[in-house]
Amino acid sequence: MIRLIGVVALLLAGAAGGTAGTAPPASPASDDEVAKGRTLYAQCSACHSPAYHRTGPKHCNLNGRKAGSAPGFDYTEAMKNAGIVWGPQSLDRFLQDPLGTVPGTSMTVAGLKDPAQRAALVQYLLSLDAHHADCNGQADTGD
């Protein structure tokens, strides 16, 4: 029940705005939630890596970063000009419907429709900082 309330709150906050300004601090995530998100992230690994650019940008140090700003990655103009700052609500909204959230993005997946899976993936993405093993000790240099 508590998990459902958290997911509903996350979705409502995303519907209310959550893409402008500074990202709010990430809510504490359980190790289980982050582990579930890491497992789901494997589906993203054809295009993304936590620590390295591939077809899509790397995800280390994502929380609080302006979309389209990772040095060394060639973003679409749509992503560079989206006005999004990555945080729990903006990630949830984007992962649900990338093309609807940022028309013109090069991320052409349909989106992750299951709210519980999105919440777990968001928690994993927010956990990716320079201290996370998947980031190979990288400093704040990419999203």
PDB file of C-alpha atoms in Angstrom:
ATOM      1  CA  MET A   1       0.000   0.000   0.000  1.00  0.00           C
ATOM      2  CA  ILE A   2       2.808   2.423   0.879  1.00  0.00           C
ATOM      3  CA  ARG A   3       4.523   1.649  -2.443  1.00  0.00           C
ATOM      4  CA  LEU A   4       1.261   2.363  -4.319  1.00  0.00           C
ATOM      5  CA  ILE A   5       0.870   5.690  -2.516  1.00  0.00           C
ATOM      6  CA  GLY A   6       4.461   6.591  -3.412  1.00  0.00           C
ATOM      7  CA  VAL A   7       3.936   5.745  -7.080  1.00  0.00           C
ATOM      8  CA  VAL A   8       0.673   7.729  -7.186  1.00  0.00           C
ATOM      9  CA  ALA A   9       2.391  10.700  -5.533  1.00  0.00           C
ATOM     10  CA  LEU A  10       5.224  10.467  -8.065  1.00  0.00           C
ATOM     11  CA  LEU A  11       2.805  10.424 -10.977  1.00  0.00           C
ATOM     12  CA  LEU A  12       0.742  13.309  -9.601  1.00  0.00           C
ATOM     13  CA  ALA A  13       3.845  15.389  -9.034  1.00  0.00           C
ATOM     14  CA  GLY A  14       4.945  14.682 -12.609  1.00  0.00           C
ATOM     15  CA  ALA A  15       1.544  15.726 -13.945  1.00  0.00           C
ATOM     16  CA  ALA A  16       1.792  18.980 -12.004  1.00  0.00           C
ATOM     17  CA  GLY A  17       5.038  20.137 -13.531  1.00  0.00           C
ATOM     18  CA  GLY A  18       8.357  18.885 -12.196  1.00  0.00           C
ATOM     19  CA  THR A  19      10.438  19.683 -15.288  1.00  0.00           C
ATOM     20  CA  ALA A  20      11.514  23.249 -14.613  1.00  0.00           C
ATOM     21  CA  GLY A  21      13.918  24.556 -12.017  1.00  0.00           C
ATOM     22  CA  THR A  22      16.131  22.518  -9.769  1.00  0.00           C
ATOM     23  CA  ALA A  23      15.287  18.881  -9.282  1.00  0.00           C
ATOM     24  CA  PRO A  24      13.963  18.034  -5.831  1.00  0.00           C
ATOM     25  CA  PRO A  25      16.034  15.650  -3.752  1.00  0.00           C
ATOM     26  CA  ALA A  26      15.418  12.029  -4.613  1.00  0.00           C
ATOM     27  CA  SER A  27      13.238  10.162  -2.164  1.00  0.00           C
ATOM     28  CA  PRO A  28      15.032   7.438  -0.252  1.00  0.00           C
ATOM     29  CA  ALA A  29      14.933   4.209  -2.191  1.00  0.00           C
ATOM     30  CA  SER A  30      15.221   0.723  -0.838  1.00  0.00           C
ATOM     31  CA  ASP A  31      18.071  -1.450  -2.023  1.00  0.00           C
ATOM     32  CA  ASP A  32      15.446  -3.807  -3.479  1.00  0.00           C
ATOM     33  CA  GLU A  33      13.879  -0.993  -5.517  1.00  0.00           C
ATOM     34  CA  VAL A  34      17.254   0.103  -6.888  1.00  0.00           C
ATOM     35  CA  ALA A  35      18.141  -3.536  -7.691  1.00  0.00           C
ATOM     36  CA  LYS A  36      14.850  -3.962  -9.580  1.00  0.00           C
ATOM     37  CA  GLY A  37      15.622  -0.785 -11.497  1.00  0.00           C
ATOM     38  CA  ARG A  38      19.109  -2.021 -12.339  1.00  0.00           C
ATOM     39  CA  THR A  39      17.601  -5.224 -13.732  1.00  0.00           C
ATOM     40  CA  LEU A  40      15.154  -3.183 -15.831  1.00  0.00           C
ATOM     41  CA  TYR A  41      18.021  -0.977 -17.034  1.00  0.00           C
ATOM     42  CA  ALA A  42      19.416  -3.983 -18.890  1.00  0.00           C
ATOM     43  CA  GLN A  43      16.652  -3.318 -21.443  1.00  0.00           C
ATOM     44  CA  CYS A  44      18.162   0.140 -21.982  1.00  0.00           C
ATOM     45  CA  SER A  45      21.731  -1.102 -22.409  1.00  0.00           C
ATOM     46  CA  ALA A  46      21.523  -1.490 -26.182  1.00  0.00           C
ATOM     47  CA  CYS A  47      21.611   2.323 -26.358  1.00  0.00           C
ATOM     48  CA  HIS A  48      22.697   3.515 -22.890  1.00  0.00           C
ATOM     49  CA  SER A  49      25.383   2.852 -20.313  1.00  0.00           C
ATOM     50  CA  PRO A  50      25.655   4.371 -16.865  1.00  0.00           C
ATOM     51  CA  ALA A  51      29.246   5.510 -17.439  1.00  0.00           C
ATOM     52  CA  TYR A  52      29.685   5.841 -21.216  1.00  0.00           C
ATOM     53  CA  HIS A  53      27.908   7.389 -24.184  1.00  0.00           C
ATOM     54  CA  ARG A  54      26.557   4.919 -26.706  1.00  0.00           C
ATOM     55  CA  THR A  55      23.729   5.595 -29.156  1.00  0.00           C
ATOM     56  CA  GLY A  56      22.132   7.361 -26.175  1.00  0.00           C
ATOM     57  CA  PRO A  57      23.854   9.415 -23.479  1.00  0.00           C
ATOM     58  CA  LYS A  58      25.376   8.013 -20.317  1.00  0.00           C
ATOM     59  CA  HIS A  59      23.337   8.259 -17.121  1.00  0.00           C
ATOM     60  CA  CYS A  60      25.836   8.813 -14.302  1.00  0.00           C
ATOM     61  CA  ASN A  61      25.195  11.995 -12.293  1.00  0.00           C
ATOM     62  CA  LEU A  62      21.778  12.458 -13.889  1.00  0.00           C
ATOM     63  CA  ASN A  63      19.828  13.881 -10.922  1.00  0.00           C
ATOM     64  CA  GLY A  64      19.582  17.671 -11.140  1.00  0.00           C
ATOM     65  CA  ARG A  65      21.189  17.892 -14.572  1.00  0.00           C
ATOM     66  CA  LYS A  66      19.644  19.859 -17.430  1.00  0.00           C
ATOM     67  CA  ALA A  67      18.496  17.570 -20.231  1.00  0.00           C
ATOM     68  CA  GLY A  68      20.694  17.646 -23.303  1.00  0.00           C
ATOM     69  CA  SER A  69      23.774  18.917 -21.489  1.00  0.00           C
ATOM     70  CA  ALA A  70      26.195  15.992 -21.105  1.00  0.00           C
ATOM     71  CA  PRO A  71      29.526  16.975 -22.656  1.00  0.00           C
ATOM     72  CA  GLY A  72      30.544  14.847 -25.604  1.00  0.00           C
ATOM     73  CA  PHE A  73      27.078  13.658 -26.632  1.00  0.00           C
ATOM     74  CA  ASP A  74      25.320  14.921 -29.770  1.00  0.00           C
ATOM     75  CA  TYR A  75      21.758  15.626 -28.577  1.00  0.00           C
ATOM     76  CA  THR A  76      18.853  16.618 -30.775  1.00  0.00           C
ATOM     77  CA  GLU A  77      17.878  20.286 -30.677  1.00  0.00           C
ATOM     78  CA  ALA A  78      14.578  19.144 -29.164  1.00  0.00           C
ATOM     79  CA  MET A  79      16.347  17.622 -26.158  1.00  0.00           C
ATOM     80  CA  LYS A  80      18.754  20.541 -25.758  1.00  0.00           C
ATOM     81  CA  ASN A  81      15.828  22.971 -25.723  1.00  0.00           C
ATOM     82  CA  ALA A  82      13.359  20.870 -23.719  1.00  0.00           C
ATOM     83  CA  GLY A  83      13.840  22.873 -20.518  1.00  0.00           C
ATOM     84  CA  ILE A  84      13.882  19.699 -18.433  1.00  0.00           C
ATOM     85  CA  VAL A  85      15.968  19.205 -15.317  1.00  0.00           C
ATOM     86  CA  TRP A  86      16.219  15.502 -14.514  1.00  0.00           C
ATOM     87  CA  GLY A  87      14.690  14.440 -11.228  1.00  0.00           C
ATOM     88  CA  PRO A  88      12.065  11.944 -10.040  1.00  0.00           C
ATOM     89  CA  GLN A  89       9.066  13.552 -11.732  1.00  0.00           C
ATOM     90  CA  SER A  90      10.719  14.509 -15.010  1.00  0.00           C
ATOM     91  CA  LEU A  91      12.325  11.078 -15.381  1.00  0.00           C
ATOM     92  CA  ASP A  92       9.013   9.365 -14.667  1.00  0.00           C
ATOM     93  CA  ARG A  93       7.207  11.470 -17.252  1.00  0.00           C
ATOM     94  CA  PHE A  94       9.906  11.028 -19.904  1.00  0.00           C
ATOM     95  CA  LEU A  95      10.225   7.275 -19.378  1.00  0.00           C
ATOM     96  CA  GLN A  96       6.460   6.879 -19.675  1.00  0.00           C
ATOM     97  CA  ASP A  97       6.303   8.674 -23.044  1.00  0.00           C
ATOM     98  CA  PRO A  98       9.636   9.920 -24.439  1.00  0.00           C
ATOM     99  CA  LEU A  99       8.265  11.138 -27.777  1.00  0.00           C
ATOM    100  CA  GLY A 100       5.251  12.807 -26.151  1.00  0.00           C
ATOM    101  CA  THR A 101       7.399  14.500 -23.512  1.00  0.00           C
ATOM    102  CA  VAL A 102      10.110  15.708 -25.894  1.00  0.00           C
ATOM    103  CA  PRO A 103       8.802  15.668 -29.473  1.00  0.00           C
ATOM    104  CA  GLY A 104      11.838  15.348 -31.709  1.00  0.00           C
ATOM    105  CA  THR A 105      13.936  13.304 -29.287  1.00  0.00           C
ATOM    106  CA  SER A 106      16.000  10.569 -30.888  1.00  0.00           C
ATOM    107  CA  MET A 107      14.824   8.126 -28.194  1.00  0.00           C
ATOM    108  CA  THR A 108      12.220   6.236 -30.169  1.00  0.00           C
ATOM    109  CA  VAL A 109      11.108   3.622 -27.639  1.00  0.00           C
ATOM    110  CA  ALA A 110       7.403   3.619 -26.844  1.00  0.00           C
ATOM    111  CA  GLY A 111       8.019   4.162 -23.144  1.00  0.00           C
ATOM    112  CA  LEU A 112       7.665   2.150 -19.979  1.00  0.00           C
ATOM    113  CA  LYS A 113       3.957   2.009 -19.174  1.00  0.00           C
ATOM    114  CA  ASP A 114       4.064   0.093 -15.865  1.00  0.00           C
ATOM    115  CA  PRO A 115       4.247   2.655 -13.003  1.00  0.00           C
ATOM    116  CA  ALA A 116       6.003   0.261 -10.606  1.00  0.00           C
ATOM    117  CA  GLN A 117       8.667  -0.574 -13.184  1.00  0.00           C
ATOM    118  CA  ARG A 118       9.140   3.114 -13.986  1.00  0.00           C
ATOM    119  CA  ALA A 119       9.479   3.937 -10.287  1.00  0.00           C
ATOM    120  CA  ALA A 120      12.170   1.262  -9.880  1.00  0.00           C
ATOM    121  CA  LEU A 121      14.037   2.426 -12.990  1.00  0.00           C
ATOM    122  CA  VAL A 122      13.873   6.040 -11.809  1.00  0.00           C
ATOM    123  CA  GLN A 123      15.308   5.045  -8.420  1.00  0.00           C
ATOM    124  CA  TYR A 124      18.183   3.234 -10.136  1.00  0.00           C
ATOM    125  CA  LEU A 125      18.899   6.204 -12.410  1.00  0.00           C
ATOM    126  CA  LEU A 126      18.863   8.570  -9.437  1.00  0.00           C
ATOM    127  CA  SER A 127      21.309   6.306  -7.588  1.00  0.00           C
ATOM    128  CA  LEU A 128      23.924   6.669 -10.335  1.00  0.00           C
ATOM    129  CA  ASP A 129      26.413   9.118  -8.878  1.00  0.00           C
ATOM    130  CA  ALA A 130      30.204   9.160  -8.776  1.00  0.00           C
ATOM    131  CA  HIS A 131      30.143   6.777  -5.794  1.00  0.00           C
ATOM    132  CA  HIS A 132      28.038   4.142  -7.578  1.00  0.00           C
ATOM    133  CA  ALA A 133      30.032   1.153  -8.826  1.00  0.00           C
ATOM    134  CA  ASP A 134      28.289   1.322 -12.232  1.00  0.00           C
ATOM    135  CA  CYS A 135      29.715   4.829 -12.760  1.00  0.00           C
ATOM    136  CA  ASN A 136      33.348   3.779 -12.409  1.00  0.00           C
ATOM    137  CA  GLY A 137      34.058   6.723 -10.095  1.00  0.00           C
ATOM    138  CA  GLN A 138      33.187   9.329 -12.723  1.00  0.00           C
ATOM    139  CA  ALA A 139      32.752  12.895 -11.511  1.00  0.00           C
ATOM    140  CA  ASP A 140      29.719  15.030 -12.349  1.00  0.00           C
ATOM    141  CA  THR A 141      30.258  15.065 -16.117  1.00  0.00           C
ATOM    142  CA  GLY A 142      27.322  13.431 -17.821  1.00  0.00           C
ATOM    143  CA  ASP A 143      23.704  12.530 -18.145  1.00  0.00           C
TER     144      ASP A 143
END
